[in-house]
């Protein structure tokens, strides 16, 4: 992706440099050639429709090329390829907390293997922050109260700057970290080091029991709440006739504000969990519900299937 | 000049009466313009002082000169003062106030008392914001993004918001006054197609002022209310939506850029015509481009939010519209350049500033095209690239135009010439200083240096040092005019009614103009910029 951004950037620079030079040179040439001392009698010219059309339509045409290319890049950036490994991030004043599918946690350091698609699912605990890795040419604001996403595909082992790019208060400029891109073997070693208590989805499954979700959301048709197995990323019909896709934001909203979207055929009886579940636990619950949609209902954090071919970063 | 002595001694708006009361209770648009000139100049130096501290702090990568809280307050207050209390009022409230009645051949604006009220509102708003700054400051950034501003900041957000809220009404009233004056009070024969482009562009800016300003005023009021009473509008924990704030804020604050730049473009049209001694090339297209910018400018606000979490389809539409708004600006630049062709060009200070404007605004505008491009914006938004871009537009464009206009009409306002040689030096210093300050910031931005950082990684230091060095040249370039303008009030050569031999009703009355502008209402039988029928004579004063 990065080479595409750079390509467009350099084309923009070249075209801009051309027009800037054109204007500078014309001003200079006219200013010297038609200076008062050698050209005392100006020639009055009303204007020229063909010229006006020329310098309206040509820049417009050039702009449309930029528009199309810029939008293509943006669309690719907006949708993570299937099979991307997922990392959950919680931003807060003034640190980044990362949680991997395997249950490992990181602060201000994001460890990723080289040559894999990495999808970030992010939320903020307080103000708006922004996840910015200049080397990957990506940036996405991290908002309180919802998930935002971005993805990247590192192609070179190394350590890269991670910045918070949305001003967030006193230590905004200290809310920085590193993205550490590792060889797959080194990444495996790092992943298995350090004791962790189960994968993110397993933690979510525990919470699912502890919070009493399982009483109503049973895995049969007898529950007072919808059966959650297999719902992730599928359309859900609501009782007001609308259909929504059960994505991360939908699950989050249904936990915190269950009355907002009632599934068709169910009663609005679920209590809110606003203020009772931390951002991290919410993410674990989301990961668990997502894992219910995977074959064998197993969180496959450490699956080593090679990533599908995707446009490379850098 | 033979007429000069008589001109200075004649009764005019400056010597019609004396005393502080005659100024504070004046309804004369020219005196109100002078009141604005003094107030916004004070604001410019306050904002400039903050800028100087920011640049000094950024000399070194570590945050060592001031604390991070202080730094955050500095860039916030720099932004608030410069945007709301200097740039937005600058050309309209000073030059527009002074010139629009003169240019349309009227005695005053349509509502002289409302005009005075607008200055008082500006002063009350400015004082409120300054009190908030002195009593502890604000640290939200001039953009007041929620929920940081409504919940997490511990500074004087409400005071600053109320100050801007009040000053907003000053802007609305000025806009209203301009629109009605231009519609209703044009001299006989002064048709729309004969109207100076300065009036056209202030008219376009006035439309934005009255349509856009109420939105930002109400938005900031909501910020104050959420902060004070925890009503849930913007904070998701209270049931609000943080992006709603950004939509409302930019709905005004993007068009506000055009409030700043359009009147500046008007200044440039006047000056280029005068010093090329030519009709402005494609007058109708330049005039209509102003209106097109005002209209399209309202439809591009979400290009500030491409990474904020808006839908990809919304981003697509706003990107397309942002490209479209670039076109009328390009049309203006091309027409001004074409105006020079086969002209008879003289390099007086206003013209040098106008050249500077054309060059810098071209760069500012083209880098705006970078930012309209979705894929590139994702990388460079919220970095120094954006900082450089809007300084090229607002300082390289707008402040250059304001300086150009100030020099051009200074003889009209004061009856005195400024010293030309010093003025040329200052124009040169401003141009060089400006580019040295802000061009490196484009590079910093592309390298990924985020904005609003108190401390930064060491690899960005070289460009930051360059930027600070440029800022000190720029500062000298701005201090010089301050000195020689004041000097000229007493020692400047008397100007005469028309020192530039320019076309336009404002040049057909003495300098400074009498209180009621014209001895008898002028009748216009010529087009704007009718330099063909203006006798060709060398500009002799001011050398």
mmCIF file with all atom_site columns, N, CA, C and O in Angstrom, chain A residues 246-293:
data_model
loop_
_atom_site.group_PDB
_atom_site.id
_atom_site.type_symbol
_atom_site.label_atom_id
_atom_site.label_alt_id
_atom_site.label_comp_id
_atom_site.label_asym_id
_atom_site.label_entity_id
_atom_site.label_seq_id
_atom_site.pdbx_PDB_ins_code
_atom_site.Cartn_x
_atom_site.Cartn_y
_atom_site.Cartn_z
_atom_site.occupancy
_atom_site.B_iso_or_equiv
_atom_site.pdbx_formal_charge
_atom_site.auth_seq_id
_atom_site.auth_comp_id
_atom_site.auth_asym_id
_atom_site.auth_atom_id
_atom_site.pdbx_PDB_model_num
ATOM 1   N N  . UNK A 1 246 ? -23.942 -7.981  11.697 1.00 0.00 ? 246 UNK A N  1
ATOM 2   C CA . UNK A 1 246 ? -23.438 -8.146  13.058 1.00 0.00 ? 246 UNK A CA 1
ATOM 3   C C  . UNK A 1 246 ? -21.923 -8.015  13.057 1.00 0.00 ? 246 UNK A C  1
ATOM 4   O O  . UNK A 1 246 ? -21.195 -9.003  13.099 1.00 0.00 ? 246 UNK A O  1
ATOM 5   N N  . UNK A 1 247 ? -21.429 -6.775  13.013 1.00 0.00 ? 247 UNK A N  1
ATOM 6   C CA . UNK A 1 247 ? -19.985 -6.571  13.071 1.00 0.00 ? 247 UNK A CA 1
ATOM 7   C C  . UNK A 1 247 ? -19.576 -6.221  14.498 1.00 0.00 ? 247 UNK A C  1
ATOM 8   O O  . UNK A 1 247 ? -20.382 -6.302  15.419 1.00 0.00 ? 247 UNK A O  1
ATOM 9   N N  . UNK A 1 248 ? -18.296 -5.877  14.668 1.00 0.00 ? 248 UNK A N  1
ATOM 10  C CA . UNK A 1 248 ? -17.804 -5.594  16.013 1.00 0.00 ? 248 UNK A CA 1
ATOM 11  C C  . UNK A 1 248 ? -18.607 -4.487  16.686 1.00 0.00 ? 248 UNK A C  1
ATOM 12  O O  . UNK A 1 248 ? -18.915 -4.562  17.876 1.00 0.00 ? 248 UNK A O  1
ATOM 13  N N  . UNK A 1 249 ? -18.908 -3.431  15.934 1.00 0.00 ? 249 UNK A N  1
ATOM 14  C CA . UNK A 1 249 ? -19.635 -2.305  16.522 1.00 0.00 ? 249 UNK A CA 1
ATOM 15  C C  . UNK A 1 249 ? -21.047 -2.701  16.944 1.00 0.00 ? 249 UNK A C  1
ATOM 16  O O  . UNK A 1 249 ? -21.570 -2.205  17.931 1.00 0.00 ? 249 UNK A O  1
ATOM 17  N N  . UNK A 1 250 ? -21.647 -3.608  16.167 1.00 0.00 ? 250 UNK A N  1
ATOM 18  C CA . UNK A 1 250 ? -22.999 -4.049  16.511 1.00 0.00 ? 250 UNK A CA 1
ATOM 19  C C  . UNK A 1 250 ? -22.984 -4.829  17.830 1.00 0.00 ? 250 UNK A C  1
ATOM 20  O O  . UNK A 1 250 ? -23.811 -4.629  18.717 1.00 0.00 ? 250 UNK A O  1
ATOM 21  N N  . UNK A 1 251 ? -22.009 -5.721  17.963 1.00 0.00 ? 251 UNK A N  1
ATOM 22  C CA . UNK A 1 251 ? -21.922 -6.518  19.186 1.00 0.00 ? 251 UNK A CA 1
ATOM 23  C C  . UNK A 1 251 ? -21.666 -5.611  20.383 1.00 0.00 ? 251 UNK A C  1
ATOM 24  O O  . UNK A 1 251 ? -22.297 -5.710  21.435 1.00 0.00 ? 251 UNK A O  1
ATOM 25  N N  . UNK A 1 252 ? -20.747 -4.667  20.180 1.00 0.00 ? 252 UNK A N  1
ATOM 26  C CA . UNK A 1 252 ? -20.426 -3.732  21.252 1.00 0.00 ? 252 UNK A CA 1
ATOM 27  C C  . UNK A 1 252 ? -21.668 -2.965  21.702 1.00 0.00 ? 252 UNK A C  1
ATOM 28  O O  . UNK A 1 252 ? -21.965 -2.866  22.885 1.00 0.00 ? 252 UNK A O  1
ATOM 29  N N  . UNK A 1 253 ? -22.398 -2.459  20.712 1.00 0.00 ? 253 UNK A N  1
ATOM 30  C CA . UNK A 1 253 ? -23.581 -1.673  21.036 1.00 0.00 ? 253 UNK A CA 1
ATOM 31  C C  . UNK A 1 253 ? -24.624 -2.527  21.738 1.00 0.00 ? 253 UNK A C  1
ATOM 32  O O  . UNK A 1 253 ? -25.282 -2.075  22.670 1.00 0.00 ? 253 UNK A O  1
ATOM 33  N N  . UNK A 1 254 ? -24.737 -3.781  21.302 1.00 0.00 ? 254 UNK A N  1
ATOM 34  C CA . UNK A 1 254 ? -25.762 -4.637  21.894 1.00 0.00 ? 254 UNK A CA 1
ATOM 35  C C  . UNK A 1 254 ? -25.447 -4.971  23.349 1.00 0.00 ? 254 UNK A C  1
ATOM 36  O O  . UNK A 1 254 ? -26.344 -5.256  24.134 1.00 0.00 ? 254 UNK A O  1
ATOM 37  N N  . UNK A 1 255 ? -24.160 -4.937  23.707 1.00 0.00 ? 255 UNK A N  1
ATOM 38  C CA . UNK A 1 255 ? -23.801 -5.186  25.101 1.00 0.00 ? 255 UNK A CA 1
ATOM 39  C C  . UNK A 1 255 ? -24.080 -3.934  25.942 1.00 0.00 ? 255 UNK A C  1
ATOM 40  O O  . UNK A 1 255 ? -24.644 -4.001  27.022 1.00 0.00 ? 255 UNK A O  1
ATOM 41  N N  . UNK A 1 256 ? -23.665 -2.778  25.411 1.00 0.00 ? 256 UNK A N  1
ATOM 42  C CA . UNK A 1 256 ? -23.732 -1.550  26.202 1.00 0.00 ? 256 UNK A CA 1
ATOM 43  C C  . UNK A 1 256 ? -25.091 -0.875  26.121 1.00 0.00 ? 256 UNK A C  1
ATOM 44  O O  . UNK A 1 256 ? -25.520 -0.199  27.047 1.00 0.00 ? 256 UNK A O  1
ATOM 45  N N  . UNK A 1 257 ? -25.763 -1.022  24.983 1.00 0.00 ? 257 UNK A N  1
ATOM 46  C CA . UNK A 1 257 ? -27.043 -0.333  24.785 1.00 0.00 ? 257 UNK A CA 1
ATOM 47  C C  . UNK A 1 257 ? -27.984 -1.288  24.075 1.00 0.00 ? 257 UNK A C  1
ATOM 48  O O  . UNK A 1 257 ? -28.303 -1.122  22.905 1.00 0.00 ? 257 UNK A O  1
ATOM 49  N N  . UNK A 1 258 ? -28.429 -2.334  24.809 1.00 0.00 ? 258 UNK A N  1
ATOM 50  C CA . UNK A 1 258 ? -29.149 -3.434  24.149 1.00 0.00 ? 258 UNK A CA 1
ATOM 51  C C  . UNK A 1 258 ? -30.462 -2.991  23.516 1.00 0.00 ? 258 UNK A C  1
ATOM 52  O O  . UNK A 1 258 ? -30.928 -3.632  22.580 1.00 0.00 ? 258 UNK A O  1
ATOM 53  N N  . UNK A 1 259 ? -31.033 -1.899  23.995 1.00 0.00 ? 259 UNK A N  1
ATOM 54  C CA . UNK A 1 259 ? -32.328 -1.470  23.464 1.00 0.00 ? 259 UNK A CA 1
ATOM 55  C C  . UNK A 1 259 ? -32.237 -0.837  22.091 1.00 0.00 ? 259 UNK A C  1
ATOM 56  O O  . UNK A 1 259 ? -33.253 -0.624  21.439 1.00 0.00 ? 259 UNK A O  1
ATOM 57  N N  . UNK A 1 260 ? -31.020 -0.533  21.634 1.00 0.00 ? 260 UNK A N  1
ATOM 58  C CA . UNK A 1 260 ? -30.881 0.218   20.381 1.00 0.00 ? 260 UNK A CA 1
ATOM 59  C C  . UNK A 1 260 ? -31.338 -0.588  19.176 1.00 0.00 ? 260 UNK A C  1
ATOM 60  O O  . UNK A 1 260 ? -31.996 -0.063  18.288 1.00 0.00 ? 260 UNK A O  1
ATOM 61  N N  . UNK A 1 261 ? -30.974 -1.864  19.134 1.00 0.00 ? 261 UNK A N  1
ATOM 62  C CA . UNK A 1 261 ? -31.345 -2.686  17.981 1.00 0.00 ? 261 UNK A CA 1
ATOM 63  C C  . UNK A 1 261 ? -31.831 -4.041  18.497 1.00 0.00 ? 261 UNK A C  1
ATOM 64  O O  . UNK A 1 261 ? -31.043 -4.870  18.923 1.00 0.00 ? 261 UNK A O  1
ATOM 65  N N  . UNK A 1 262 ? -33.135 -4.248  18.482 1.00 0.00 ? 262 UNK A N  1
ATOM 66  C CA . UNK A 1 262 ? -33.726 -5.484  18.993 1.00 0.00 ? 262 UNK A CA 1
ATOM 67  C C  . UNK A 1 262 ? -33.865 -6.472  17.842 1.00 0.00 ? 262 UNK A C  1
ATOM 68  O O  . UNK A 1 262 ? -34.416 -6.146  16.791 1.00 0.00 ? 262 UNK A O  1
ATOM 69  N N  . UNK A 1 263 ? -33.370 -7.684  18.078 1.00 0.00 ? 263 UNK A N  1
ATOM 70  C CA . UNK A 1 263 ? -33.462 -8.704  17.033 1.00 0.00 ? 263 UNK A CA 1
ATOM 71  C C  . UNK A 1 263 ? -34.917 -9.134  16.889 1.00 0.00 ? 263 UNK A C  1
ATOM 72  O O  . UNK A 1 263 ? -35.635 -9.305  17.876 1.00 0.00 ? 263 UNK A O  1
ATOM 73  N N  . UNK A 1 264 ? -35.343 -9.257  15.667 1.00 0.00 ? 264 UNK A N  1
ATOM 74  C CA . UNK A 1 264 ? -36.723 -9.627  15.367 1.00 0.00 ? 264 UNK A CA 1
ATOM 75  C C  . UNK A 1 264 ? -37.107 -10.904 16.116 1.00 0.00 ? 264 UNK A C  1
ATOM 76  O O  . UNK A 1 264 ? -36.381 -11.896 16.089 1.00 0.00 ? 264 UNK A O  1
ATOM 77  N N  . UNK A 1 265 ? -38.260 -10.862 16.797 1.00 0.00 ? 265 UNK A N  1
ATOM 78  C CA . UNK A 1 265 ? -38.746 -12.035 17.492 1.00 0.00 ? 265 UNK A CA 1
ATOM 79  C C  . UNK A 1 265 ? -38.324 -12.092 18.954 1.00 0.00 ? 265 UNK A C  1
ATOM 80  O O  . UNK A 1 265 ? -38.671 -13.030 19.665 1.00 0.00 ? 265 UNK A O  1
ATOM 81  N N  . UNK A 1 266 ? -37.559 -11.110 19.411 1.00 0.00 ? 266 UNK A N  1
ATOM 82  C CA . UNK A 1 266 ? -37.130 -11.107 20.815 1.00 0.00 ? 266 UNK A CA 1
ATOM 83  C C  . UNK A 1 266 ? -37.651 -9.865  21.517 1.00 0.00 ? 266 UNK A C  1
ATOM 84  O O  . UNK A 1 266 ? -37.974 -8.856  20.888 1.00 0.00 ? 266 UNK A O  1
ATOM 85  N N  . UNK A 1 267 ? -37.741 -9.961  22.854 1.00 0.00 ? 267 UNK A N  1
ATOM 86  C CA . UNK A 1 267 ? -38.242 -8.824  23.639 1.00 0.00 ? 267 UNK A CA 1
ATOM 87  C C  . UNK A 1 267 ? -37.072 -7.974  24.131 1.00 0.00 ? 267 UNK A C  1
ATOM 88  O O  . UNK A 1 267 ? -35.995 -8.502  24.387 1.00 0.00 ? 267 UNK A O  1
ATOM 89  N N  . UNK A 1 268 ? -37.301 -6.681  24.310 1.00 0.00 ? 268 UNK A N  1
ATOM 90  C CA . UNK A 1 268 ? -36.225 -5.808  24.808 1.00 0.00 ? 268 UNK A CA 1
ATOM 91  C C  . UNK A 1 268 ? -36.031 -5.957  26.301 1.00 0.00 ? 268 UNK A C  1
ATOM 92  O O  . UNK A 1 268 ? -36.308 -5.050  27.079 1.00 0.00 ? 268 UNK A O  1
ATOM 93  N N  . UNK A 1 269 ? -35.544 -7.112  26.727 1.00 0.00 ? 269 UNK A N  1
ATOM 94  C CA . UNK A 1 269 ? -35.451 -7.372  28.166 1.00 0.00 ? 269 UNK A CA 1
ATOM 95  C C  . UNK A 1 269 ? -34.023 -7.369  28.668 1.00 0.00 ? 269 UNK A C  1
ATOM 96  O O  . UNK A 1 269 ? -33.780 -7.423  29.858 1.00 0.00 ? 269 UNK A O  1
ATOM 97  N N  . UNK A 1 270 ? -33.049 -7.251  27.765 1.00 0.00 ? 270 UNK A N  1
ATOM 98  C CA . UNK A 1 270 ? -31.659 -7.352  28.220 1.00 0.00 ? 270 UNK A CA 1
ATOM 99  C C  . UNK A 1 270 ? -31.242 -6.077  28.955 1.00 0.00 ? 270 UNK A C  1
ATOM 100 O O  . UNK A 1 270 ? -31.500 -4.968  28.474 1.00 0.00 ? 270 UNK A O  1
ATOM 101 N N  . UNK A 1 271 ? -30.629 -6.219  30.142 1.00 0.00 ? 271 UNK A N  1
ATOM 102 C CA . UNK A 1 271 ? -30.152 -5.033  30.860 1.00 0.00 ? 271 UNK A CA 1
ATOM 103 C C  . UNK A 1 271 ? -28.874 -4.503  30.211 1.00 0.00 ? 271 UNK A C  1
ATOM 104 O O  . UNK A 1 271 ? -28.155 -5.242  29.555 1.00 0.00 ? 271 UNK A O  1
ATOM 105 N N  . UNK A 1 272 ? -28.585 -3.219  30.430 1.00 0.00 ? 272 UNK A N  1
ATOM 106 C CA . UNK A 1 272 ? -27.367 -2.661  29.861 1.00 0.00 ? 272 UNK A CA 1
ATOM 107 C C  . UNK A 1 272 ? -26.146 -3.070  30.686 1.00 0.00 ? 272 UNK A C  1
ATOM 108 O O  . UNK A 1 272 ? -26.251 -3.287  31.889 1.00 0.00 ? 272 UNK A O  1
ATOM 109 N N  . UNK A 1 273 ? -25.018 -3.187  30.027 1.00 0.00 ? 273 UNK A N  1
ATOM 110 C CA . UNK A 1 273 ? -23.776 -3.473  30.751 1.00 0.00 ? 273 UNK A CA 1
ATOM 111 C C  . UNK A 1 273 ? -22.841 -2.263  30.734 1.00 0.00 ? 273 UNK A C  1
ATOM 112 O O  . UNK A 1 273 ? -21.649 -2.386  30.978 1.00 0.00 ? 273 UNK A O  1
ATOM 113 N N  . UNK A 1 274 ? -23.443 -1.101  30.431 1.00 0.00 ? 274 UNK A N  1
ATOM 114 C CA . UNK A 1 274 ? -22.670 0.142   30.414 1.00 0.00 ? 274 UNK A CA 1
ATOM 115 C C  . UNK A 1 274 ? -22.036 0.360   31.777 1.00 0.00 ? 274 UNK A C  1
ATOM 116 O O  . UNK A 1 274 ? -22.693 0.284   32.806 1.00 0.00 ? 274 UNK A O  1
ATOM 117 N N  . UNK A 1 275 ? -20.734 0.629   31.790 1.00 0.00 ? 275 UNK A N  1
ATOM 118 C CA . UNK A 1 275 ? -20.062 0.910   33.045 1.00 0.00 ? 275 UNK A CA 1
ATOM 119 C C  . UNK A 1 275 ? -19.660 -0.327  33.818 1.00 0.00 ? 275 UNK A C  1
ATOM 120 O O  . UNK A 1 275 ? -19.011 -0.246  34.852 1.00 0.00 ? 275 UNK A O  1
ATOM 121 N N  . UNK A 1 276 ? -20.091 -1.533  33.374 1.00 0.00 ? 276 UNK A N  1
ATOM 122 C CA . UNK A 1 276 ? -19.747 -2.744  34.101 1.00 0.00 ? 276 UNK A CA 1
ATOM 123 C C  . UNK A 1 276 ? -18.659 -3.558  33.411 1.00 0.00 ? 276 UNK A C  1
ATOM 124 O O  . UNK A 1 276 ? -18.079 -4.454  34.014 1.00 0.00 ? 276 UNK A O  1
ATOM 125 N N  . UNK A 1 277 ? -18.446 -3.278  32.145 1.00 0.00 ? 277 UNK A N  1
ATOM 126 C CA . UNK A 1 277 ? -17.455 -4.045  31.392 1.00 0.00 ? 277 UNK A CA 1
ATOM 127 C C  . UNK A 1 277 ? -16.375 -3.087  30.894 1.00 0.00 ? 277 UNK A C  1
ATOM 128 O O  . UNK A 1 277 ? -16.690 -2.081  30.271 1.00 0.00 ? 277 UNK A O  1
ATOM 129 N N  . UNK A 1 278 ? -15.131 -3.379  31.186 1.00 0.00 ? 278 UNK A N  1
ATOM 130 C CA . UNK A 1 278 ? -14.047 -2.507  30.725 1.00 0.00 ? 278 UNK A CA 1
ATOM 131 C C  . UNK A 1 278 ? -13.850 -2.680  29.217 1.00 0.00 ? 278 UNK A C  1
ATOM 132 O O  . UNK A 1 278 ? -14.339 -3.642  28.629 1.00 0.00 ? 278 UNK A O  1
ATOM 133 N N  . UNK A 1 279 ? -13.127 -1.737  28.612 1.00 0.00 ? 279 UNK A N  1
ATOM 134 C CA . UNK A 1 279 ? -12.848 -1.841  27.181 1.00 0.00 ? 279 UNK A CA 1
ATOM 135 C C  . UNK A 1 279 ? -12.192 -3.174  26.846 1.00 0.00 ? 279 UNK A C  1
ATOM 136 O O  . UNK A 1 279 ? -12.531 -3.825  25.856 1.00 0.00 ? 279 UNK A O  1
ATOM 137 N N  . UNK A 1 280 ? -11.235 -3.584  27.693 1.00 0.00 ? 280 UNK A N  1
ATOM 138 C CA . UNK A 1 280 ? -10.517 -4.833  27.427 1.00 0.00 ? 280 UNK A CA 1
ATOM 139 C C  . UNK A 1 280 ? -11.465 -6.026  27.465 1.00 0.00 ? 280 UNK A C  1
ATOM 140 O O  . UNK A 1 280 ? -11.413 -6.915  26.617 1.00 0.00 ? 280 UNK A O  1
ATOM 141 N N  . UNK A 1 281 ? -12.364 -6.037  28.481 1.00 0.00 ? 281 UNK A N  1
ATOM 142 C CA . UNK A 1 281 ? -13.289 -7.155  28.585 1.00 0.00 ? 281 UNK A CA 1
ATOM 143 C C  . UNK A 1 281 ? -14.298 -7.162  27.448 1.00 0.00 ? 281 UNK A C  1
ATOM 144 O O  . UNK A 1 281 ? -14.694 -8.224  26.957 1.00 0.00 ? 281 UNK A O  1
ATOM 145 N N  . UNK A 1 282 ? -14.687 -5.958  27.035 1.00 0.00 ? 282 UNK A N  1
ATOM 146 C CA . UNK A 1 282 ? -15.586 -5.876  25.880 1.00 0.00 ? 282 UNK A CA 1
ATOM 147 C C  . UNK A 1 282 ? -14.941 -6.532  24.667 1.00 0.00 ? 282 UNK A C  1
ATOM 148 O O  . UNK A 1 282 ? -15.580 -7.291  23.933 1.00 0.00 ? 282 UNK A O  1
ATOM 149 N N  . UNK A 1 283 ? -13.650 -6.220  24.497 1.00 0.00 ? 283 UNK A N  1
ATOM 150 C CA . UNK A 1 283 ? -12.951 -6.778  23.341 1.00 0.00 ? 283 UNK A CA 1
ATOM 151 C C  . UNK A 1 283 ? -12.858 -8.289  23.442 1.00 0.00 ? 283 UNK A C  1
ATOM 152 O O  . UNK A 1 283 ? -12.979 -9.000  22.441 1.00 0.00 ? 283 UNK A O  1
ATOM 153 N N  . UNK A 1 284 ? -12.680 -8.797  24.669 1.00 0.00 ? 284 UNK A N  1
ATOM 154 C CA . UNK A 1 284 ? -12.630 -10.248 24.847 1.00 0.00 ? 284 UNK A CA 1
ATOM 155 C C  . UNK A 1 284 ? -13.976 -10.867 24.489 1.00 0.00 ? 284 UNK A C  1
ATOM 156 O O  . UNK A 1 284 ? -14.048 -11.907 23.819 1.00 0.00 ? 284 UNK A O  1
ATOM 157 N N  . UNK A 1 285 ? -15.053 -10.211 24.917 1.00 0.00 ? 285 UNK A N  1
ATOM 158 C CA . UNK A 1 285 ? -16.388 -10.726 24.592 1.00 0.00 ? 285 UNK A CA 1
ATOM 159 C C  . UNK A 1 285 ? -16.610 -10.732 23.081 1.00 0.00 ? 285 UNK A C  1
ATOM 160 O O  . UNK A 1 285 ? -17.142 -11.697 22.524 1.00 0.00 ? 285 UNK A O  1
ATOM 161 N N  . UNK A 1 286 ? -16.192 -9.624  22.454 1.00 0.00 ? 286 UNK A N  1
ATOM 162 C CA . UNK A 1 286 ? -16.348 -9.546  20.991 1.00 0.00 ? 286 UNK A CA 1
ATOM 163 C C  . UNK A 1 286 ? -15.547 -10.664 20.325 1.00 0.00 ? 286 UNK A C  1
ATOM 164 O O  . UNK A 1 286 ? -16.048 -11.361 19.437 1.00 0.00 ? 286 UNK A O  1
ATOM 165 N N  . UNK A 1 287 ? -14.316 -10.875 20.805 1.00 0.00 ? 287 UNK A N  1
ATOM 166 C CA . UNK A 1 287 ? -13.477 -11.923 20.215 1.00 0.00 ? 287 UNK A CA 1
ATOM 167 C C  . UNK A 1 287 ? -14.123 -13.290 20.411 1.00 0.00 ? 287 UNK A C  1
ATOM 168 O O  . UNK A 1 287 ? -14.092 -14.151 19.526 1.00 0.00 ? 287 UNK A O  1
ATOM 169 N N  . UNK A 1 288 ? -14.747 -13.489 21.573 1.00 0.00 ? 288 UNK A N  1
ATOM 170 C CA . UNK A 1 288 ? -15.407 -14.767 21.828 1.00 0.00 ? 288 UNK A CA 1
ATOM 171 C C  . UNK A 1 288 ? -16.569 -14.976 20.863 1.00 0.00 ? 288 UNK A C  1
ATOM 172 O O  . UNK A 1 288 ? -16.699 -16.033 20.234 1.00 0.00 ? 288 UNK A O  1
ATOM 173 N N  . UNK A 1 289 ? -17.414 -13.963 20.738 1.00 0.00 ? 289 UNK A N  1
ATOM 174 C CA . UNK A 1 289 ? -18.584 -14.105 19.863 1.00 0.00 ? 289 UNK A CA 1
ATOM 175 C C  . UNK A 1 289 ? -18.138 -14.312 18.410 1.00 0.00 ? 289 UNK A C  1
ATOM 176 O O  . UNK A 1 289 ? -18.718 -15.091 17.665 1.00 0.00 ? 289 UNK A O  1
ATOM 177 N N  . UNK A 1 290 ? -17.025 -13.633 18.049 1.00 0.00 ? 290 UNK A N  1
ATOM 178 C CA . UNK A 1 290 ? -16.488 -13.863 16.702 1.00 0.00 ? 290 UNK A CA 1
ATOM 179 C C  . UNK A 1 290 ? -16.022 -15.308 16.546 1.00 0.00 ? 290 UNK A C  1
ATOM 180 O O  . UNK A 1 290 ? -16.221 -15.942 15.510 1.00 0.00 ? 290 UNK A O  1
ATOM 181 N N  . UNK A 1 291 ? -15.393 -15.821 17.629 1.00 0.00 ? 291 UNK A N  1
ATOM 182 C CA . UNK A 1 291 ? -14.828 -17.176 17.533 1.00 0.00 ? 291 UNK A CA 1
ATOM 183 C C  . UNK A 1 291 ? -15.943 -18.207 17.358 1.00 0.00 ? 291 UNK A C  1
ATOM 184 O O  . UNK A 1 291 ? -15.716 -19.286 16.835 1.00 0.00 ? 291 UNK A O  1
ATOM 185 N N  . UNK A 1 292 ? -17.152 -17.854 17.796 1.00 0.00 ? 292 UNK A N  1
ATOM 186 C CA . UNK A 1 292 ? -18.277 -18.782 17.640 1.00 0.00 ? 292 UNK A CA 1
ATOM 187 C C  . UNK A 1 292 ? -18.654 -18.980 16.180 1.00 0.00 ? 292 UNK A C  1
ATOM 188 O O  . UNK A 1 292 ? -19.396 -19.877 15.840 1.00 0.00 ? 292 UNK A O  1
ATOM 189 N N  . UNK A 1 293 ? -18.157 -18.081 15.344 1.00 0.00 ? 293 UNK A N  1
ATOM 190 C CA . UNK A 1 293 ? -18.470 -18.191 13.922 1.00 0.00 ? 293 UNK A CA 1
ATOM 191 C C  . UNK A 1 293 ? -17.411 -18.950 13.157 1.00 0.00 ? 293 UNK A C  1
ATOM 192 O O  . UNK A 1 293 ? -17.523 -19.111 11.957 1.00 0.00 ? 293 UNK A O  1
#
